[in-house]
CSV table of N, CA, C and O in Angstrom, one decimal:
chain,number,residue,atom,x,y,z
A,1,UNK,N,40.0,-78.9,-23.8
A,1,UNK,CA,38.8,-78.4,-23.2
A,1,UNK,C,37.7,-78.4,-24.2
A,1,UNK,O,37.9,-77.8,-25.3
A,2,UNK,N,36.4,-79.0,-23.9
A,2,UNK,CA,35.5,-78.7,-24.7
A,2,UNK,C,34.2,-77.6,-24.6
A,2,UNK,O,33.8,-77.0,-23.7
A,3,UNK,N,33.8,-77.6,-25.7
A,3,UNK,CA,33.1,-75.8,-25.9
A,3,UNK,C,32.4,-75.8,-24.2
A,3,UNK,O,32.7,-74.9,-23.4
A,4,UNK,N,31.4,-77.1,-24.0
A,4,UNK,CA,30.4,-77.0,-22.9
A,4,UNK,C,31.8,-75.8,-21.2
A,4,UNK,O,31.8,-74.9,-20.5
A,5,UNK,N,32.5,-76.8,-21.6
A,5,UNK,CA,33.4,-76.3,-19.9
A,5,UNK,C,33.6,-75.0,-20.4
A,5,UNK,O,33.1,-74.1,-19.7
A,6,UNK,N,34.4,-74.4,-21.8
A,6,UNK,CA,35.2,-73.1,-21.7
A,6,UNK,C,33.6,-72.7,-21.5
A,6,UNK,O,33.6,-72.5,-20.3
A,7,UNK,N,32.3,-72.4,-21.8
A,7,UNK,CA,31.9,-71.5,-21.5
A,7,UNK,C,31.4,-72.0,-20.3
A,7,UNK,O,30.8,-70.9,-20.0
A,8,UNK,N,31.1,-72.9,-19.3
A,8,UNK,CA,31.5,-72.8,-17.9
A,8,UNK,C,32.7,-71.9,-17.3
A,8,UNK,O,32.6,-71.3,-16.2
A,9,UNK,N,33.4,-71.9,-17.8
A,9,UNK,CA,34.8,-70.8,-17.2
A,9,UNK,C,34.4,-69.5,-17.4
A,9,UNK,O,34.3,-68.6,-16.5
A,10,UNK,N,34.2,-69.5,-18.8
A,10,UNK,CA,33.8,-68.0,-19.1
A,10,UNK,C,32.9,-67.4,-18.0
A,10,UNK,O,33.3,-66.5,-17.2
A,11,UNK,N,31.9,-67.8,-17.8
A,11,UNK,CA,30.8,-67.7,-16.7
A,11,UNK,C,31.3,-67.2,-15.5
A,11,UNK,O,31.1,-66.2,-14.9
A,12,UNK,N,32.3,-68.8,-14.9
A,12,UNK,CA,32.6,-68.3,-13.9
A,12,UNK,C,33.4,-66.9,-13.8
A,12,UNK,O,33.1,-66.0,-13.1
A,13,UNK,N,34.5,-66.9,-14.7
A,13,UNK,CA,35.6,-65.8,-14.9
A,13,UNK,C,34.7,-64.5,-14.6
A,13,UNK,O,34.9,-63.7,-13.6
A,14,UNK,N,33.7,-64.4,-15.5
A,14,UNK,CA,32.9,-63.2,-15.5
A,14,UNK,C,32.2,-62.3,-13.8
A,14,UNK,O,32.2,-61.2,-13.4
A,15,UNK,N,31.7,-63.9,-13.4
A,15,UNK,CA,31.6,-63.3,-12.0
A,15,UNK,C,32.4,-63.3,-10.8
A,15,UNK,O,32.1,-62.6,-9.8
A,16,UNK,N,33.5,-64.1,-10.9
A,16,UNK,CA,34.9,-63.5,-10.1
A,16,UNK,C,35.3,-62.0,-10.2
A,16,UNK,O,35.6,-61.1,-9.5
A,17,UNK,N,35.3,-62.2,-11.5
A,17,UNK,CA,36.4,-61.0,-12.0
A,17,UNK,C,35.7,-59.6,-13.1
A,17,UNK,O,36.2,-58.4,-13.1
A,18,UNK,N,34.7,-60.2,-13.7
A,18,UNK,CA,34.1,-59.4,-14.5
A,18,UNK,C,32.8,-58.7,-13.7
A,18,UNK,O,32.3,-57.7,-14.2
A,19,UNK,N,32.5,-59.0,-12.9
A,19,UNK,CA,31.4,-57.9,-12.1
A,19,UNK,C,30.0,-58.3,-12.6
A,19,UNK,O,29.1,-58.5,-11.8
A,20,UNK,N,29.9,-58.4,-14.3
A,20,UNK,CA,29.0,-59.0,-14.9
A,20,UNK,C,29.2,-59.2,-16.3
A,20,UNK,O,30.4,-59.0,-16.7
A,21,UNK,N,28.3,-59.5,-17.2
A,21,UNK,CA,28.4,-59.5,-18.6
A,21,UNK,C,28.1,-57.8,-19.2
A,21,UNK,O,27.2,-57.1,-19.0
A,22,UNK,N,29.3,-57.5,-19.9
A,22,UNK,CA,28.7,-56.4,-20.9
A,22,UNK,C,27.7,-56.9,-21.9
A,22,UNK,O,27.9,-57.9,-22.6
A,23,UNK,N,26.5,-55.9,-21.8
A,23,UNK,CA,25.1,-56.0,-22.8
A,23,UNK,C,25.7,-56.4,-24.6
A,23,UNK,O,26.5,-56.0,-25.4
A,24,UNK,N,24.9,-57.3,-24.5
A,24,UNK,CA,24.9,-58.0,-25.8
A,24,UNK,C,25.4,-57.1,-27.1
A,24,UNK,O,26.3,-57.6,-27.8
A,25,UNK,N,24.9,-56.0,-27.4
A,25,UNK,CA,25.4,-54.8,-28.1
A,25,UNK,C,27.0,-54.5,-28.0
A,25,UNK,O,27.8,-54.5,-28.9
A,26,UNK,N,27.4,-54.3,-26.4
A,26,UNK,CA,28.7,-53.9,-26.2
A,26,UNK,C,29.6,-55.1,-26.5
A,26,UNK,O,30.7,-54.9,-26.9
A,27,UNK,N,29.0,-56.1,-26.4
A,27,UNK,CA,30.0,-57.6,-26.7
A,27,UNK,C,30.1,-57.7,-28.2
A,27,UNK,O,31.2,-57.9,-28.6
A,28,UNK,N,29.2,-57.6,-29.1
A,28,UNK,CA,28.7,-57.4,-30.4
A,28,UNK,C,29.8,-56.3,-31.2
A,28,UNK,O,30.3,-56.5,-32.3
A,29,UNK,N,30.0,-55.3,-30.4
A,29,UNK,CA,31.1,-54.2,-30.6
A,29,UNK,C,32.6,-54.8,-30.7
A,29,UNK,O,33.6,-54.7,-31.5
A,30,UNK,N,32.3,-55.5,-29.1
A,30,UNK,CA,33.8,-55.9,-28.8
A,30,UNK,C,34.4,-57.0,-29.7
A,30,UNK,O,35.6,-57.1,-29.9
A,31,UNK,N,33.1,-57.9,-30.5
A,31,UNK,CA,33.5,-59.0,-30.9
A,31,UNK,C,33.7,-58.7,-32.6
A,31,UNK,O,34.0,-59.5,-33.5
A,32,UNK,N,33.6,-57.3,-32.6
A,32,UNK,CA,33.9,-56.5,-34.3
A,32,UNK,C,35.3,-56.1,-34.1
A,32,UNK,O,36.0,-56.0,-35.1
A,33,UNK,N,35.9,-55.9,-32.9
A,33,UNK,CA,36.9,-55.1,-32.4
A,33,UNK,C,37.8,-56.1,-32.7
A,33,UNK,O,38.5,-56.2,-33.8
A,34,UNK,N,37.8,-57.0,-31.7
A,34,UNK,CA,38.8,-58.8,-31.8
A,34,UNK,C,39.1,-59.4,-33.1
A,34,UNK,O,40.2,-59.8,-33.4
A,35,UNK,N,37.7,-59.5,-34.3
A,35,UNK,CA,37.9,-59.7,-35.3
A,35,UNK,C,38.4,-58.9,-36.2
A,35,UNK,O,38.7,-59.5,-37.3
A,36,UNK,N,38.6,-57.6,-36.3
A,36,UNK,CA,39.4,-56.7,-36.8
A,36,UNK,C,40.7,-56.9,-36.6
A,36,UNK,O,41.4,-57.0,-37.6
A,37,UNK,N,41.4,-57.0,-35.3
A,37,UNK,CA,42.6,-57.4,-35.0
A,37,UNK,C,42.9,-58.5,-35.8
A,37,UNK,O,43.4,-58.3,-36.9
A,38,UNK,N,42.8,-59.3,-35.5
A,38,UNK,CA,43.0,-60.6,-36.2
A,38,UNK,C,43.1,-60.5,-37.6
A,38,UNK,O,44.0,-61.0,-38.3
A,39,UNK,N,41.8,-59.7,-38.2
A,39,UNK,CA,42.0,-59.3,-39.9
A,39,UNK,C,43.4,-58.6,-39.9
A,39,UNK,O,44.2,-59.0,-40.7
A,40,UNK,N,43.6,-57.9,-39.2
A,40,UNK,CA,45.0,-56.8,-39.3
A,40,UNK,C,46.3,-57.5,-39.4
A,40,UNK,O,47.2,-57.4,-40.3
A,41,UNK,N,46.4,-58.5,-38.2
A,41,UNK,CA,47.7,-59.4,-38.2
A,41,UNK,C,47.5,-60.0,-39.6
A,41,UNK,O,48.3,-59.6,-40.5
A,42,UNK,N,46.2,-61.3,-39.9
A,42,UNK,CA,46.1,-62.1,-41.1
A,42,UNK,C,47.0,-61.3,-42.5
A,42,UNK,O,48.0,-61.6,-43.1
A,43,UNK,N,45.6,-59.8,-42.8
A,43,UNK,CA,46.5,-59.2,-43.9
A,43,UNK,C,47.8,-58.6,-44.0
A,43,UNK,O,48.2,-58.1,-45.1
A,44,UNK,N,48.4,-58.5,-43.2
A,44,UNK,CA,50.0,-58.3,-43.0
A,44,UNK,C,51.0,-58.8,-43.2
A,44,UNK,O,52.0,-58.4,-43.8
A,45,UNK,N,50.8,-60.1,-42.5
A,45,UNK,CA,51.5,-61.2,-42.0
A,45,UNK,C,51.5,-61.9,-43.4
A,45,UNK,O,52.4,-61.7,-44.2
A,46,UNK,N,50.6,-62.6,-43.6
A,46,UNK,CA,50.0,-63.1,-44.8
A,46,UNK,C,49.3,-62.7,-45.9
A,46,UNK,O,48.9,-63.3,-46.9
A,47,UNK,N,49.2,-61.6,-45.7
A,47,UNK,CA,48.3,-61.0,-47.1
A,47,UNK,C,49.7,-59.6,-47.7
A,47,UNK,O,50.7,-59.1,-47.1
A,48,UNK,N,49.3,-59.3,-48.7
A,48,UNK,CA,50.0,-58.3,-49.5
A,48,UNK,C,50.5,-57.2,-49.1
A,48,UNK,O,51.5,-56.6,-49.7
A,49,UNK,N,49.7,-56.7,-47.8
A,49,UNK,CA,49.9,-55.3,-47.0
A,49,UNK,C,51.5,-55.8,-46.0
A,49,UNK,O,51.5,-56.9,-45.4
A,50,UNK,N,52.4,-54.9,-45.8
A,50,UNK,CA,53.2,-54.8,-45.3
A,50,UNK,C,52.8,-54.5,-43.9
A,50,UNK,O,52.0,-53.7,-43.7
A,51,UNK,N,53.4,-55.3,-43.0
A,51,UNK,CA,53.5,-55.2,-41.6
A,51,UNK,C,54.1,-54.2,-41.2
A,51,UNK,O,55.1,-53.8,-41.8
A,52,UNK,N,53.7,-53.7,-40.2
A,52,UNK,CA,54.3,-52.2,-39.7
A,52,UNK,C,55.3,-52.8,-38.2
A,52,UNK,O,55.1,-53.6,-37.4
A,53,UNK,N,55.9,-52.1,-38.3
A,53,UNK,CA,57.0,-52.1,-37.1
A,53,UNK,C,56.3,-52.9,-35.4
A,53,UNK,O,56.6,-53.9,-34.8
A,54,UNK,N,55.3,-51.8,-35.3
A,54,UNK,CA,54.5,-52.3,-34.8
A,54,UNK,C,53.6,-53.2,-34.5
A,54,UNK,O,52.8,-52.8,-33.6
A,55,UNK,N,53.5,-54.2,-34.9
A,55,UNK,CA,52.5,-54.8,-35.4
A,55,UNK,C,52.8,-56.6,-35.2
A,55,UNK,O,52.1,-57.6,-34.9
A,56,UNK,N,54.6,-56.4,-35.7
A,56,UNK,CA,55.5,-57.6,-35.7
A,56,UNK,C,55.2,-58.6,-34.2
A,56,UNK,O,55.1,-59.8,-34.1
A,57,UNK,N,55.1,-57.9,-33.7
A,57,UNK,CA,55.1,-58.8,-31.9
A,57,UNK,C,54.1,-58.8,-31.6
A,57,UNK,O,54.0,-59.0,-30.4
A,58,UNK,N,52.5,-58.7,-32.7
A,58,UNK,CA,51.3,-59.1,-31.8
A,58,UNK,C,51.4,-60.7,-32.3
A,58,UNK,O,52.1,-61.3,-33.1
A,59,UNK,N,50.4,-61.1,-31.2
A,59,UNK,CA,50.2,-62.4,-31.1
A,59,UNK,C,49.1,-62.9,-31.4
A,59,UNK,O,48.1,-62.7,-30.7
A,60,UNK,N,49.1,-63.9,-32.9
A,60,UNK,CA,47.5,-64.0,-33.7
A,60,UNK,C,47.2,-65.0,-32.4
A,60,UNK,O,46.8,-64.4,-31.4
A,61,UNK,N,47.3,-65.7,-32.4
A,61,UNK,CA,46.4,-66.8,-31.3
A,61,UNK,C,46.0,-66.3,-30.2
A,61,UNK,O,45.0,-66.7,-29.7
A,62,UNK,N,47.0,-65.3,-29.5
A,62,UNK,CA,46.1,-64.2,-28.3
A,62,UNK,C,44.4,-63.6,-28.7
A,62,UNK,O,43.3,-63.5,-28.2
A,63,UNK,N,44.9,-63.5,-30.2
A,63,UNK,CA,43.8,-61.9,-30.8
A,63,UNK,C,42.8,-63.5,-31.0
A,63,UNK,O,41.8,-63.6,-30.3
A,64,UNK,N,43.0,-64.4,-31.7
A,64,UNK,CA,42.0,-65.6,-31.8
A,64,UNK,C,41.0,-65.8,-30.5
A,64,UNK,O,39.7,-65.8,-30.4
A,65,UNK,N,42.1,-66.2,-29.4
A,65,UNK,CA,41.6,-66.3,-28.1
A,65,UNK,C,40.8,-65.3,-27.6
A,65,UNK,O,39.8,-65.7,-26.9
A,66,UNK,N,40.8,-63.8,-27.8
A,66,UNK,CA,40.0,-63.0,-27.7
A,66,UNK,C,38.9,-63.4,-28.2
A,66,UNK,O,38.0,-63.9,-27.5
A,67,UNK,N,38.7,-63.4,-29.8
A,67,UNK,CA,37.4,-63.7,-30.6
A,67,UNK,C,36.7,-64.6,-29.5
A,67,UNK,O,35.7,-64.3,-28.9
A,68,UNK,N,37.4,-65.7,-29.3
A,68,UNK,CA,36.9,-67.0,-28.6
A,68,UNK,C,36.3,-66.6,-27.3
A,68,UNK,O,35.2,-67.0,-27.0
A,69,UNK,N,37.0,-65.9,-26.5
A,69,UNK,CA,35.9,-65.1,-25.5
A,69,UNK,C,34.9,-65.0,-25.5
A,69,UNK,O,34.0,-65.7,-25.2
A,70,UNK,N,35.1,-63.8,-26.1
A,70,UNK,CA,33.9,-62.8,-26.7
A,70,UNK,C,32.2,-63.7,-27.2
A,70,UNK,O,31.1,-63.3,-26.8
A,71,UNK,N,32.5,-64.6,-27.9
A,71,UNK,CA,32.2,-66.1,-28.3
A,71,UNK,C,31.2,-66.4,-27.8
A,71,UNK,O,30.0,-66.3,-28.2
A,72,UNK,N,31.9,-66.9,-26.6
A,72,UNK,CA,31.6,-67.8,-25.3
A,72,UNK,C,30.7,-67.0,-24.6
A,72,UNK,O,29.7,-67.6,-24.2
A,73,UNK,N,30.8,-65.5,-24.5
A,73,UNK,CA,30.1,-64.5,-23.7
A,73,UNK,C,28.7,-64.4,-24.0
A,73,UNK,O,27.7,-64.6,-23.4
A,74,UNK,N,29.1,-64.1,-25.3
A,74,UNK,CA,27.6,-64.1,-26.2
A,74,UNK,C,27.3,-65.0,-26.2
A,74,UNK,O,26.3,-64.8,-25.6
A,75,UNK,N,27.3,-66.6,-26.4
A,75,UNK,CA,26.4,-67.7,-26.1
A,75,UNK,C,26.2,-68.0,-24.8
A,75,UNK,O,25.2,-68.7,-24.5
A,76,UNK,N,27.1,-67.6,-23.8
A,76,UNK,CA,26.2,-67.5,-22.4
A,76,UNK,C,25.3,-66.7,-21.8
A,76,UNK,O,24.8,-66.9,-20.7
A,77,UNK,N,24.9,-65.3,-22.7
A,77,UNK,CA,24.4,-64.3,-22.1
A,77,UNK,C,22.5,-64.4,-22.8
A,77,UNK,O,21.4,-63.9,-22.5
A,78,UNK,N,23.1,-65.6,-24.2
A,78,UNK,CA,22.5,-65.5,-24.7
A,78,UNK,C,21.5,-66.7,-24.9
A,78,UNK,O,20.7,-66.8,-25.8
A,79,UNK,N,21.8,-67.9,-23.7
A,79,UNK,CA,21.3,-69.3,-23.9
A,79,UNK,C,21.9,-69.9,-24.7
A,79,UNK,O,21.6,-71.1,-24.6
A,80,UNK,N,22.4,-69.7,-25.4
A,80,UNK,CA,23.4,-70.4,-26.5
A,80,UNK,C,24.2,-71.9,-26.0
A,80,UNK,O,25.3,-71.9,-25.5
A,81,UNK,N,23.6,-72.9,-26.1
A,81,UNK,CA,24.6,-74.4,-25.8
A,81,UNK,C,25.2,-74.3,-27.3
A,81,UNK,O,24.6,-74.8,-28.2
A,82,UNK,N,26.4,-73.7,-27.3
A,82,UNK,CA,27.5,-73.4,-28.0
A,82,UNK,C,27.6,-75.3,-28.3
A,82,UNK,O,27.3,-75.6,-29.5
A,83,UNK,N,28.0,-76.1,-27.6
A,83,UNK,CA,28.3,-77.2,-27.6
A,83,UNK,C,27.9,-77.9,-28.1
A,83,UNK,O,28.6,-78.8,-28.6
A,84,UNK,N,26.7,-78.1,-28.4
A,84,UNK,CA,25.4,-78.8,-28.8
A,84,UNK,C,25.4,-78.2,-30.3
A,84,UNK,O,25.4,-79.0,-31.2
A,85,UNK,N,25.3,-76.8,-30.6
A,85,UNK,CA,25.0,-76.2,-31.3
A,85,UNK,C,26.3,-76.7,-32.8
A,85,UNK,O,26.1,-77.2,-34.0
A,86,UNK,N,27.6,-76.3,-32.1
A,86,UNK,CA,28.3,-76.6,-32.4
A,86,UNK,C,28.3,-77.9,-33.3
A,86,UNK,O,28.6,-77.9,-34.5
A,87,UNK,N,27.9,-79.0,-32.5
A,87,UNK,CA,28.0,-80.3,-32.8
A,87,UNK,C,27.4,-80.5,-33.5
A,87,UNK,O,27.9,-81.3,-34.4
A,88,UNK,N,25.9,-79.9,-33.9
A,88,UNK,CA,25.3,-80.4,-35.3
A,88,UNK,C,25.5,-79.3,-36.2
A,88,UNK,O,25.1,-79.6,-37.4
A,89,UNK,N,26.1,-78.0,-36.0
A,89,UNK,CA,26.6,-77.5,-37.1
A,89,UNK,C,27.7,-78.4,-37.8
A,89,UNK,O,27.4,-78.9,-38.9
A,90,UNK,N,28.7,-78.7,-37.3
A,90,UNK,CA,29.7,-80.0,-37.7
A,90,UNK,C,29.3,-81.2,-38.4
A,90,UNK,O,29.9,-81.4,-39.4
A,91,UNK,N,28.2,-82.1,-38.1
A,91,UNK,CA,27.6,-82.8,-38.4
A,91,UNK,C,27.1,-82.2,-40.0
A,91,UNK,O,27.5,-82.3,-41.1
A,92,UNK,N,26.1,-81.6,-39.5
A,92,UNK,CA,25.4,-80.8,-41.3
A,92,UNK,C,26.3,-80.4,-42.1
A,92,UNK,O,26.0,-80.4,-43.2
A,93,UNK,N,27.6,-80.2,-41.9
A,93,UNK,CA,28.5,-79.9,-42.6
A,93,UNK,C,29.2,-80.8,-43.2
A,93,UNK,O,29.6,-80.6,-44.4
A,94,UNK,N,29.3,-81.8,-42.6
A,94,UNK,CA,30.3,-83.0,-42.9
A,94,UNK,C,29.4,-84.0,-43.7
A,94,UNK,O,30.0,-84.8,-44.3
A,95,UNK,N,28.0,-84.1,-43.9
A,95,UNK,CA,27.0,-84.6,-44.6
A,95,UNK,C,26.9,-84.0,-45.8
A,95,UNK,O,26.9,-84.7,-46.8
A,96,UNK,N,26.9,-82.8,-45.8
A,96,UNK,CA,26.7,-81.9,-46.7
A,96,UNK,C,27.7,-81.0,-48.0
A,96,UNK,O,27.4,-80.5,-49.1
A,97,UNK,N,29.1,-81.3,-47.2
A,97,UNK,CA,30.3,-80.9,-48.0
A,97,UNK,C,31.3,-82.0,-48.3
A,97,UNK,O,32.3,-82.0,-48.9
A,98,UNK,N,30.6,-83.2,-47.5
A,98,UNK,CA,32.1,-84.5,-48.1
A,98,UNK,C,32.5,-84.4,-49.5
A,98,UNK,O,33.6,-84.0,-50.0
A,99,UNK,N,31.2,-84.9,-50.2
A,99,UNK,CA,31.5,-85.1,-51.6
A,99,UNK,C,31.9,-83.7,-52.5
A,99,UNK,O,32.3,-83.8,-53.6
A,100,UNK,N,31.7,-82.6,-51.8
A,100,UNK,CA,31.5,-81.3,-52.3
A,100,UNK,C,33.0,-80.8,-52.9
A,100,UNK,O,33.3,-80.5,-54.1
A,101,UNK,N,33.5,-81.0,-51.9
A,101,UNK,CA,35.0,-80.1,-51.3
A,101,UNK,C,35.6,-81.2,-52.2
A,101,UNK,O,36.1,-80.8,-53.3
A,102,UNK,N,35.7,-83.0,-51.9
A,102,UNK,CA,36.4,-83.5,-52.5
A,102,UNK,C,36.2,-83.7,-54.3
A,102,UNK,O,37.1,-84.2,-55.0
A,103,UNK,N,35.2,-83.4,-54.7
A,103,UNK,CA,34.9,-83.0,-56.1
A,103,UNK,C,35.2,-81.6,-56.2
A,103,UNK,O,34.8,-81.3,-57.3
A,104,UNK,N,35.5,-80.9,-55.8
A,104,UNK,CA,36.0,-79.0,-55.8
A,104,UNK,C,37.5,-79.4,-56.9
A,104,UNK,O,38.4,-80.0,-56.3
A,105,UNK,N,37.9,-79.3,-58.3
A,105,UNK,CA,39.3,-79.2,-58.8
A,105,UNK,C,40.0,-77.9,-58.4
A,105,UNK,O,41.1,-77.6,-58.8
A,106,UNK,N,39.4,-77.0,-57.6
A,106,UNK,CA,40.0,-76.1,-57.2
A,106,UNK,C,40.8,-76.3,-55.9
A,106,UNK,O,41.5,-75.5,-55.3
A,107,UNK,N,40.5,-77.3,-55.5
A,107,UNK,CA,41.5,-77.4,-54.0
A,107,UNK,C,42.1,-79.0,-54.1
A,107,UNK,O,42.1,-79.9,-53.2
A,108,UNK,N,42.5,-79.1,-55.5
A,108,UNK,CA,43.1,-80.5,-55.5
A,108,UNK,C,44.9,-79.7,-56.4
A,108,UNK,O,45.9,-80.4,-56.7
């Protein structure tokens, strides 16, 4: 699926099921919330902090998939062609970091 449709879904999802968009602020909130989770699994799982009992059976790509919501919310609430945007962020990047990254001796 590409960015343009998921946030066509998102959209629609929102007014089937969501009633409406929560205000930019409260998504802003929500989208500190999702990315915290995600930090929580990352440093546990993979970082130095011990995983708690609890913790073992979350699911990082659920907690991603959230982020990715949340995302989509905010660039539809907000005019955002996520898709478009997307594409020349990618672009500027790949112009800009080819030689970069592959001259870096730190990631060789």
């Amino acid at each position: 699926m590409d960015i343009k449709n998921a946030q066509l879904e998102v959209d629609t999802w929102i007014k089937e099921h969501g009633v409406r968009y929560f205000n930019e602020l409260t998504n802003m909130a929500q989208l500190t919330e999702e990315v915290g989770e995600v930090a929580r699994i990352i440093a546990r799982r993979y970082g130095e902090q011990s995983e708690k009992e609890s913790d073992k059976n979350k699911d990082l790509g659920e907690e991603l998939a959230d982020v990715v919501f949340v995302i989509l919310c905010l660039a539809n609430q907000t005019g955002i062609d996520l898709q478009s945007t997307f594409d020349k962020k990618l672009d500027l990047k790949t112009k800009r970091d080819h030689d970069r990254h592959h001259n870096n001796d730190k990631l060789k």
